[in-house]
mmCIF file with all atom_site columns, C-alpha atoms in Angstrom:
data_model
loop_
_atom_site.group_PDB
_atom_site.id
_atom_site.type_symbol
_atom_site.label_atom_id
_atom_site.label_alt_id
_atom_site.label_comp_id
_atom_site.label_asym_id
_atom_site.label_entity_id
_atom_site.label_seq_id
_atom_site.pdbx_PDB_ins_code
_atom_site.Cartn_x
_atom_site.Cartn_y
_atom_site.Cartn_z
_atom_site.occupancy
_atom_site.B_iso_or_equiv
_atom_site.pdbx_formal_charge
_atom_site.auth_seq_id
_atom_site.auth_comp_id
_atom_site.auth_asym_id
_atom_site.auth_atom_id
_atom_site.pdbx_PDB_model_num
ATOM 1   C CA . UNK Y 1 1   ? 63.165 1.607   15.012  1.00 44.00 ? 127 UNK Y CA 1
ATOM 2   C CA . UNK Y 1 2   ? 59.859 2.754   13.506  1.00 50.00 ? 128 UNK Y CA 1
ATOM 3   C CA . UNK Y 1 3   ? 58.071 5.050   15.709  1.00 51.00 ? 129 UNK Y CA 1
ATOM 4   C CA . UNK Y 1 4   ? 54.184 4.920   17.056  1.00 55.00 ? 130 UNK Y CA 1
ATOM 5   C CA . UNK Y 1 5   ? 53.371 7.954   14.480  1.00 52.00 ? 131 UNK Y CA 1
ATOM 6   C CA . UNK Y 1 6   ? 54.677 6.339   11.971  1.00 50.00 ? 132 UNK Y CA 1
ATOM 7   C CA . UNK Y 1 7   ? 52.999 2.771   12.467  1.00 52.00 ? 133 UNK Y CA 1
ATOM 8   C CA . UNK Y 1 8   ? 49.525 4.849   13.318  1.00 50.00 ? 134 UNK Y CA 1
ATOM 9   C CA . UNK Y 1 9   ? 49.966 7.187   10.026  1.00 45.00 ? 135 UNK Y CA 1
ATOM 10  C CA . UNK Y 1 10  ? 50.703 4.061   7.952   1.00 51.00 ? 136 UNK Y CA 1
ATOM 11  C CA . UNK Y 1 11  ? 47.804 2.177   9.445   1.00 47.00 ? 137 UNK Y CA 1
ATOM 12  C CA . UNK Y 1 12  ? 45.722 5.377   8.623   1.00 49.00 ? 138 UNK Y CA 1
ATOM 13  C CA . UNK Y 1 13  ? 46.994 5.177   4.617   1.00 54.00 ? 139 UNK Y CA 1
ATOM 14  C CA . UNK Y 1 14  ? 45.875 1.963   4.443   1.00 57.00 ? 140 UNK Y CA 1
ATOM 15  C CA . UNK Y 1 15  ? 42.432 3.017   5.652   1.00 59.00 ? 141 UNK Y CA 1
ATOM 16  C CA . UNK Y 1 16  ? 42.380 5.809   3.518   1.00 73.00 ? 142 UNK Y CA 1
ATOM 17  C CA . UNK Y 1 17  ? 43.511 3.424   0.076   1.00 88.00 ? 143 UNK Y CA 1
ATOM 18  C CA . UNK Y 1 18  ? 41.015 0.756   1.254   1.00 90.00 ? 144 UNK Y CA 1
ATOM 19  C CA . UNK Y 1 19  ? 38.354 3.509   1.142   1.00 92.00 ? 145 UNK Y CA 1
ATOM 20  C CA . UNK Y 1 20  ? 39.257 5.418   -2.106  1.00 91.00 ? 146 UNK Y CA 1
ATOM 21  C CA . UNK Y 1 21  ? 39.067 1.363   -4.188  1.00 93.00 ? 147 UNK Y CA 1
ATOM 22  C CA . UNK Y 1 22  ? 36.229 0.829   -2.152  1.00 94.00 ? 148 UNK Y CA 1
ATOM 23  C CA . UNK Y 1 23  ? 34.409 4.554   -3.963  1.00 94.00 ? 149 UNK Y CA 1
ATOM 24  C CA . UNK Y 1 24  ? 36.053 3.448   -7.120  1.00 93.00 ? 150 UNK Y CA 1
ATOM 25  C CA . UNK Y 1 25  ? 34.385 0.415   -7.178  1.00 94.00 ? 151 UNK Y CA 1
ATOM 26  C CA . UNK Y 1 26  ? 30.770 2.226   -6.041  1.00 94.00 ? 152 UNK Y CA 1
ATOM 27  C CA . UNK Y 1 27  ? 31.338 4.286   -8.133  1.00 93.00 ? 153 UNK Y CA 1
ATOM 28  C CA . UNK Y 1 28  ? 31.085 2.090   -11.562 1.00 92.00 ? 154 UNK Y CA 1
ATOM 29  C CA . UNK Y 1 29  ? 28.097 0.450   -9.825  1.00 93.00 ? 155 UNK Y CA 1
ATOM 30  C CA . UNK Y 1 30  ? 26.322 -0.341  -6.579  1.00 93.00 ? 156 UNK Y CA 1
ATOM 31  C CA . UNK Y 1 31  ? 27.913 -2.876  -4.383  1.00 95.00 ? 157 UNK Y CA 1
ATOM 32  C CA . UNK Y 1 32  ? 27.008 -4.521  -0.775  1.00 95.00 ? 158 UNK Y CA 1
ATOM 33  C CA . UNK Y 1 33  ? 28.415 -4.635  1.970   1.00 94.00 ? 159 UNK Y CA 1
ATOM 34  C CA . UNK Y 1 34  ? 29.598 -8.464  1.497   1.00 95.00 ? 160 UNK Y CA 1
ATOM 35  C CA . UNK Y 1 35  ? 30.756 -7.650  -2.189  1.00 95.00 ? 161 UNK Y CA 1
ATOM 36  C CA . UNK Y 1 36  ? 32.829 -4.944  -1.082  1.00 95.00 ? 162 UNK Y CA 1
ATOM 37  C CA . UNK Y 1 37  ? 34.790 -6.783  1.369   1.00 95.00 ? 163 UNK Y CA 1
ATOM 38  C CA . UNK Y 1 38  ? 35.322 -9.737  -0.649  1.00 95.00 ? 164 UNK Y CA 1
ATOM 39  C CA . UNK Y 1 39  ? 36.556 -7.379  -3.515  1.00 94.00 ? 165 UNK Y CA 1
ATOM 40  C CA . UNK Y 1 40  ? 38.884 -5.333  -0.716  1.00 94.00 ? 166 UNK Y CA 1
ATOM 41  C CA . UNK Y 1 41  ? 39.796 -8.625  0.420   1.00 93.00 ? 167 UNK Y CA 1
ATOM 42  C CA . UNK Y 1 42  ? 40.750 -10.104 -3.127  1.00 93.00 ? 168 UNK Y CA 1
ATOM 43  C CA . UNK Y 1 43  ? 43.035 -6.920  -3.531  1.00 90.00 ? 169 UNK Y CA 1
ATOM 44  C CA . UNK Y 1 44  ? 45.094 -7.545  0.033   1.00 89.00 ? 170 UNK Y CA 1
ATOM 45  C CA . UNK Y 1 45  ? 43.344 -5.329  2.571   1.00 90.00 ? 171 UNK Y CA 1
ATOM 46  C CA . UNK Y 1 46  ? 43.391 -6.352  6.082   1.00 90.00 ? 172 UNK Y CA 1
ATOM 47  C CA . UNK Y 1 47  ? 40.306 -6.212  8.118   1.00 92.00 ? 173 UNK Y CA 1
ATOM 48  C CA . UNK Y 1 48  ? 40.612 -3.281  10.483  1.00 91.00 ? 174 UNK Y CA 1
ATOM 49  C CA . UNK Y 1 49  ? 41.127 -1.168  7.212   1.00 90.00 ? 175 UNK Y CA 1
ATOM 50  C CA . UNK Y 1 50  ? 37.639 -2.608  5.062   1.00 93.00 ? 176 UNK Y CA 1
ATOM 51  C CA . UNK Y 1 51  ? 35.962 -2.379  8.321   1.00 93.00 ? 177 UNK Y CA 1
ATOM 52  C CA . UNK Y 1 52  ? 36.577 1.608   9.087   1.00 92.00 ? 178 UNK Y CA 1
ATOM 53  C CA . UNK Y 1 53  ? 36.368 1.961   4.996   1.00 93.00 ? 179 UNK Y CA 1
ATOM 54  C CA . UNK Y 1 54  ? 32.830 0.167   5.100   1.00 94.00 ? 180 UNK Y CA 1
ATOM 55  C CA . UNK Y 1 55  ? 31.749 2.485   8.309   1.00 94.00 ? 181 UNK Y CA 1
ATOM 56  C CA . UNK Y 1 56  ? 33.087 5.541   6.878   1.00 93.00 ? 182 UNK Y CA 1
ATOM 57  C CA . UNK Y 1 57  ? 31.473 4.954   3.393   1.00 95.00 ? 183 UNK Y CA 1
ATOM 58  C CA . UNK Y 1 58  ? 28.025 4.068   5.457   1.00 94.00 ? 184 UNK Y CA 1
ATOM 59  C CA . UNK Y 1 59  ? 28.232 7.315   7.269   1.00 94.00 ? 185 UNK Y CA 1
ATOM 60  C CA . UNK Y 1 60  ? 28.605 9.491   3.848   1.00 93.00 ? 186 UNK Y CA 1
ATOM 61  C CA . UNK Y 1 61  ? 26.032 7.301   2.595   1.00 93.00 ? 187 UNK Y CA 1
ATOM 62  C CA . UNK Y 1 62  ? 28.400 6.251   -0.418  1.00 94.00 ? 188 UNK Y CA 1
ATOM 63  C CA . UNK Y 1 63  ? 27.051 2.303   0.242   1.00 94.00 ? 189 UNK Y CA 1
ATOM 64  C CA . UNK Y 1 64  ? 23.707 1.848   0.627   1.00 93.00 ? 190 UNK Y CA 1
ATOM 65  C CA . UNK Y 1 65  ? 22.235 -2.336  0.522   1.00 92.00 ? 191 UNK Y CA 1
ATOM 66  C CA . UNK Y 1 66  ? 18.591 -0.631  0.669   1.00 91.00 ? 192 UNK Y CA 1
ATOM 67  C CA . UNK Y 1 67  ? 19.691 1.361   -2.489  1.00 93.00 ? 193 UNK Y CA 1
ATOM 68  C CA . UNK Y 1 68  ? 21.332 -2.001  -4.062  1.00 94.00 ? 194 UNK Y CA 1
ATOM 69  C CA . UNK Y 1 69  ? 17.989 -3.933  -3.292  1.00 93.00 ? 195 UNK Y CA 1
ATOM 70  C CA . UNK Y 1 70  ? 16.358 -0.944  -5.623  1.00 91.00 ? 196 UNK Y CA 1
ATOM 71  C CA . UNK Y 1 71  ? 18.601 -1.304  -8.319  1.00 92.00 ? 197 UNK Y CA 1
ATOM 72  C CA . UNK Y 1 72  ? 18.529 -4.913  -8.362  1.00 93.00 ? 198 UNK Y CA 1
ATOM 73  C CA . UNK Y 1 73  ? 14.594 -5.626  -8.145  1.00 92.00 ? 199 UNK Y CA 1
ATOM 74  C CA . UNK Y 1 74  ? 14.083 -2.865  -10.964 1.00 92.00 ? 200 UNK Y CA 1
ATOM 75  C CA . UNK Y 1 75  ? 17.166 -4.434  -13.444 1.00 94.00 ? 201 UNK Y CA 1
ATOM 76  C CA . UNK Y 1 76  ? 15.531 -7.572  -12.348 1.00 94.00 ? 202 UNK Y CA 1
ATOM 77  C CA . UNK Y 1 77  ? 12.149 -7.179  -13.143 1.00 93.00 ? 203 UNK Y CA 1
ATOM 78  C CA . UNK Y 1 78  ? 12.980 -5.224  -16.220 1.00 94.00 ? 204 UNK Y CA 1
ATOM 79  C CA . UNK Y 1 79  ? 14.501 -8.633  -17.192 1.00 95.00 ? 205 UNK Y CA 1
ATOM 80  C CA . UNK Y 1 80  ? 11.762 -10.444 -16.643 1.00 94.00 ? 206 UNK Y CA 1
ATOM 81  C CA . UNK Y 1 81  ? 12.501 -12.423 -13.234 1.00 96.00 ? 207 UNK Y CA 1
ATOM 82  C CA . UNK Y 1 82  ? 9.861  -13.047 -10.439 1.00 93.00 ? 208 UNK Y CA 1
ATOM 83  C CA . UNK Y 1 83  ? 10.441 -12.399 -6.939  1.00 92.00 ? 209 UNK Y CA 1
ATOM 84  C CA . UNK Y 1 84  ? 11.692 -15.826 -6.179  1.00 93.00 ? 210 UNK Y CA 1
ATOM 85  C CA . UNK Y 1 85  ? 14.850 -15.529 -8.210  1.00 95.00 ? 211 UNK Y CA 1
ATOM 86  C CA . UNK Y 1 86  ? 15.240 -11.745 -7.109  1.00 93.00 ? 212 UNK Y CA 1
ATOM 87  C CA . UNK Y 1 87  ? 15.695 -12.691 -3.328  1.00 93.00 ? 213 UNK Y CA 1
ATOM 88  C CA . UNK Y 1 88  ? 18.117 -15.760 -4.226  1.00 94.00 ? 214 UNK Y CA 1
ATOM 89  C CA . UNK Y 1 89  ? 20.043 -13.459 -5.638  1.00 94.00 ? 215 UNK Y CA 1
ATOM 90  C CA . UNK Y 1 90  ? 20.175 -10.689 -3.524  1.00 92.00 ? 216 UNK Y CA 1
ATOM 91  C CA . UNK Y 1 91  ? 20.929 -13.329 -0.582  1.00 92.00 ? 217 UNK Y CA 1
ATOM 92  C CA . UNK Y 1 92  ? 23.826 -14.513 -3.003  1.00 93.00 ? 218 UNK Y CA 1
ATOM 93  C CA . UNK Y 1 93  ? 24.752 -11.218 -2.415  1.00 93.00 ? 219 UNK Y CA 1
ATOM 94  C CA . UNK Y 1 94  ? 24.627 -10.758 1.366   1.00 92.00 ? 220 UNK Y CA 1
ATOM 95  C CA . UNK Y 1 95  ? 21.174 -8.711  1.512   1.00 93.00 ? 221 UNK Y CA 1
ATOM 96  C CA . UNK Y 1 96  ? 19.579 -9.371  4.795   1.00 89.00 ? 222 UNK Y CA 1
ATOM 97  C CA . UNK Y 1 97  ? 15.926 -10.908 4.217   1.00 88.00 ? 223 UNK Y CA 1
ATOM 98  C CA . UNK Y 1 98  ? 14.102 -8.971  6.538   1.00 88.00 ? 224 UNK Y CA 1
ATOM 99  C CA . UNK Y 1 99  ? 15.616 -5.679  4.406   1.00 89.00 ? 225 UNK Y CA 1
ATOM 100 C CA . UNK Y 1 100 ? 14.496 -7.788  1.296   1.00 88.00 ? 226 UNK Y CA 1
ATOM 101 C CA . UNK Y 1 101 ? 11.090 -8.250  2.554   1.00 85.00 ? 227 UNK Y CA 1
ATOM 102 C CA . UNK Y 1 102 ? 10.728 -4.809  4.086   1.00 85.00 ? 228 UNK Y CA 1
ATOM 103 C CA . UNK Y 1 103 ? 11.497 -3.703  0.937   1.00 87.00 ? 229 UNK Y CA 1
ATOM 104 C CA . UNK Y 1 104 ? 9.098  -5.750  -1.121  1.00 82.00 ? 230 UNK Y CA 1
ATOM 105 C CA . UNK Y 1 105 ? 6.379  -5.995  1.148   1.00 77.00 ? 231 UNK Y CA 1
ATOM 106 C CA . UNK Y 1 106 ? 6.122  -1.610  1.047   1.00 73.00 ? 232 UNK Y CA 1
ATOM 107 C CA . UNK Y 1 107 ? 6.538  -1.640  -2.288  1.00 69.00 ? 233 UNK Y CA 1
ATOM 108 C CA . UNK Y 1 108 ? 3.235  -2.588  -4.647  1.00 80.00 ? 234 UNK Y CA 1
ATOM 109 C CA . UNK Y 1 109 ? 4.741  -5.063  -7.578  1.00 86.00 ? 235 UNK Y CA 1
ATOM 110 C CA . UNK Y 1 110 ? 2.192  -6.865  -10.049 1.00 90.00 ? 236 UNK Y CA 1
ATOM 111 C CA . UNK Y 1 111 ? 4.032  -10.036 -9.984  1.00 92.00 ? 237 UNK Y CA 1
ATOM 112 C CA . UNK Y 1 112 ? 0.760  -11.500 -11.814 1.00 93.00 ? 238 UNK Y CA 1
ATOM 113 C CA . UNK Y 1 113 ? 1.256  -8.694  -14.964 1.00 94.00 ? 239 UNK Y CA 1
ATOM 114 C CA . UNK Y 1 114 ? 5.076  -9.499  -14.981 1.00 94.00 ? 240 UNK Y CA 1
ATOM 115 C CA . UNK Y 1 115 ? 4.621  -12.904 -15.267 1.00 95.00 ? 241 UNK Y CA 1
ATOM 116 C CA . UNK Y 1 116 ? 2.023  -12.506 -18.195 1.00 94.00 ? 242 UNK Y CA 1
ATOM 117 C CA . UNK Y 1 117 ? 4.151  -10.032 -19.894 1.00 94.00 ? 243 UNK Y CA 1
ATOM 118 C CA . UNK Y 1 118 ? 7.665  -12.484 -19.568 1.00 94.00 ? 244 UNK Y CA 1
ATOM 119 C CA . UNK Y 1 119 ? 4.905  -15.688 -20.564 1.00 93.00 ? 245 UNK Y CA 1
ATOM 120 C CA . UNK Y 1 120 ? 4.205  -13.533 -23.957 1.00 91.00 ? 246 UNK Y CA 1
ATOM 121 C CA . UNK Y 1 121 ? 7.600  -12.532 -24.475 1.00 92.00 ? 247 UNK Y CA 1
ATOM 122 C CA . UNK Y 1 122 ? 8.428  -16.234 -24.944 1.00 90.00 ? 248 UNK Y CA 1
ATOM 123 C CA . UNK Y 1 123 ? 5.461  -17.787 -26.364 1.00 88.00 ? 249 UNK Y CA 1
ATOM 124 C CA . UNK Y 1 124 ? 2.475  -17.375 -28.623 1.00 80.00 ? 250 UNK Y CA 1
ATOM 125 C CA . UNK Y 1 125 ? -0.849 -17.108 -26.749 1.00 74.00 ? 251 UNK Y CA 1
ATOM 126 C CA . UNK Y 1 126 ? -3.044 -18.472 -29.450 1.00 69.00 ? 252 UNK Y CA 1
ATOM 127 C CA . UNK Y 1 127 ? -1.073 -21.607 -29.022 1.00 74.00 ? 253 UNK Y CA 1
ATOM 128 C CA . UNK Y 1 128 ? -3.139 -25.252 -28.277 1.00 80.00 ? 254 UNK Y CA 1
ATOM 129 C CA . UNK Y 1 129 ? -0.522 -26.819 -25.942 1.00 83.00 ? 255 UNK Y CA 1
ATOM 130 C CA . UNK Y 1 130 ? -0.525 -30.616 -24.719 1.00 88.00 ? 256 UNK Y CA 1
ATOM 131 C CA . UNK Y 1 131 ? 0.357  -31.763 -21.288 1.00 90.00 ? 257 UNK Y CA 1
ATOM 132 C CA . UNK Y 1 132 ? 4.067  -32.389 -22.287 1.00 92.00 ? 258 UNK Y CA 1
ATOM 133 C CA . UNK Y 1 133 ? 4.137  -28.337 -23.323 1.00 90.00 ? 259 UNK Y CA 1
ATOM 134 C CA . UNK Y 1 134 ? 2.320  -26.853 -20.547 1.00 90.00 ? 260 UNK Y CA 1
ATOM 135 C CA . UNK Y 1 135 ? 5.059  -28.607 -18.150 1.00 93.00 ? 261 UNK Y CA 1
ATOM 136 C CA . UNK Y 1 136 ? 7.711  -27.235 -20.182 1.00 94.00 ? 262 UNK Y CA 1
ATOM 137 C CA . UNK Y 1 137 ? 6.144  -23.777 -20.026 1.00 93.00 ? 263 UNK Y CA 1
ATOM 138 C CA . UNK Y 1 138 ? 5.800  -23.852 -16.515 1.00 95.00 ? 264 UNK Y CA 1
ATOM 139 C CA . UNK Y 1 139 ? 8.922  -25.112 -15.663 1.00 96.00 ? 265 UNK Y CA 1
ATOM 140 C CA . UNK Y 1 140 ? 10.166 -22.128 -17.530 1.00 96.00 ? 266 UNK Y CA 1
ATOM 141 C CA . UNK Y 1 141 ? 8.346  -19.385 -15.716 1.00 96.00 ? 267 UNK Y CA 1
ATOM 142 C CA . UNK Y 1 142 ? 9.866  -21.554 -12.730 1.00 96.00 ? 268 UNK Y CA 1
ATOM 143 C CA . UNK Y 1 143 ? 12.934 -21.025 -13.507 1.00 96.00 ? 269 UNK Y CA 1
ATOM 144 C CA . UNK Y 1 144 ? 12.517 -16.923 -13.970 1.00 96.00 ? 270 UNK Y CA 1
ATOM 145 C CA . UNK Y 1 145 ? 11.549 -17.041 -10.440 1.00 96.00 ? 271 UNK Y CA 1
ATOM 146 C CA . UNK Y 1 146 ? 7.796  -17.041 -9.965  1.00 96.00 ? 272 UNK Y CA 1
ATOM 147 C CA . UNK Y 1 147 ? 5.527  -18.729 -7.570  1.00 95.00 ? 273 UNK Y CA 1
ATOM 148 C CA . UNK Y 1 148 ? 3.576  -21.712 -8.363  1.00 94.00 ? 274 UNK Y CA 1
ATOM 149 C CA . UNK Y 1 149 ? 0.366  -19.500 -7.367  1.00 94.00 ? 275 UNK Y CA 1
ATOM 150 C CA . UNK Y 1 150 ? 1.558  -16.876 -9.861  1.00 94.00 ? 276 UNK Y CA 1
ATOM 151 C CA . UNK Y 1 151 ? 2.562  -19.323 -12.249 1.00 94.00 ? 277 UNK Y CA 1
ATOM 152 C CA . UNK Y 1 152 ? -1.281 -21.314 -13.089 1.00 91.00 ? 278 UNK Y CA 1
ATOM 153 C CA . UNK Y 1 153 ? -2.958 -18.176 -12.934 1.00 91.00 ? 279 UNK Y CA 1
ATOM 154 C CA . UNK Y 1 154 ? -1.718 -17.752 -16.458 1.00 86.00 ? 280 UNK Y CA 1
ATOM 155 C CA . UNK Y 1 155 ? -2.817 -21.034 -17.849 1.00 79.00 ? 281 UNK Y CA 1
#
């Protein structure tokens, strides 16, 4: 017959090994909240144990999702995306929008410089375009994410 201490001390463990994957994994690269339960989940954990990892990793401020929005919007920009195709992703992710737009409403991004930068990366400005071309160029900068506003400002 297994005893109470024993059952509580094992259920304990299993917090504890839920936690230490859960800092190995943070510890290669930001994670949220979402993406470390599915990845606790994946490897077998129940969810009493990736709930008290997540709270106790949230309380040493191990996981942050304000810090992950950071990373992500920089390595996103940096690449050359807009802010349309930065917030589907981070809601792929699990980010809560009003975080999101707390986060990029402080913050003071030149959206209109990015696009102008990522719009000479790819093309030649001294270019005479047809109709056919300009909708292909636009559909691109669509497709990295920026605004239709954004977007004819350049042409």
């Amino acid at each position: 017959m297994i005893s109470r201490n024993s059952r509580r001390n094992r259920a304990l463990k299993v917090e504890r090994d839920a936690y230490h994957v859960a800092v190995g994994l943070l510890s290669r690269r930001e994670h949220t909240q979402l993406e470390l339960t599915t990845k606790l989940q994946q490897k077998g954990f129940a969810e009493p144990a990736i709930t008290a990892a997540l709270a106790l990793l949230i309380e040493h401020d191990l996981q942050s999702d304000q810090r992950f929005i950071e990373d992500l919007v920089r390595s996103r920009m940096l690449k050359g995306y807009g802010p349309l195709r930065i917030k589907h992703d981070c809601r792929q992710r699990g980010i809560a929008e009003s975080l999101l737009d707390d986060y990029l409403g402080c913050a003071s991004f030149d959206w209109l410089h990015l696009a102008r930068t990522t719009y000479a990366k790819k093309y030649q400005e001294n270019q005479q375009i047809d109709y056919s071309e300009k909708a292909k160029r636009v559909r691109f900068m669509q497709s990295r994410g920026f605004p239709s506003d954004i977007i004819f400002q350049l042409f």
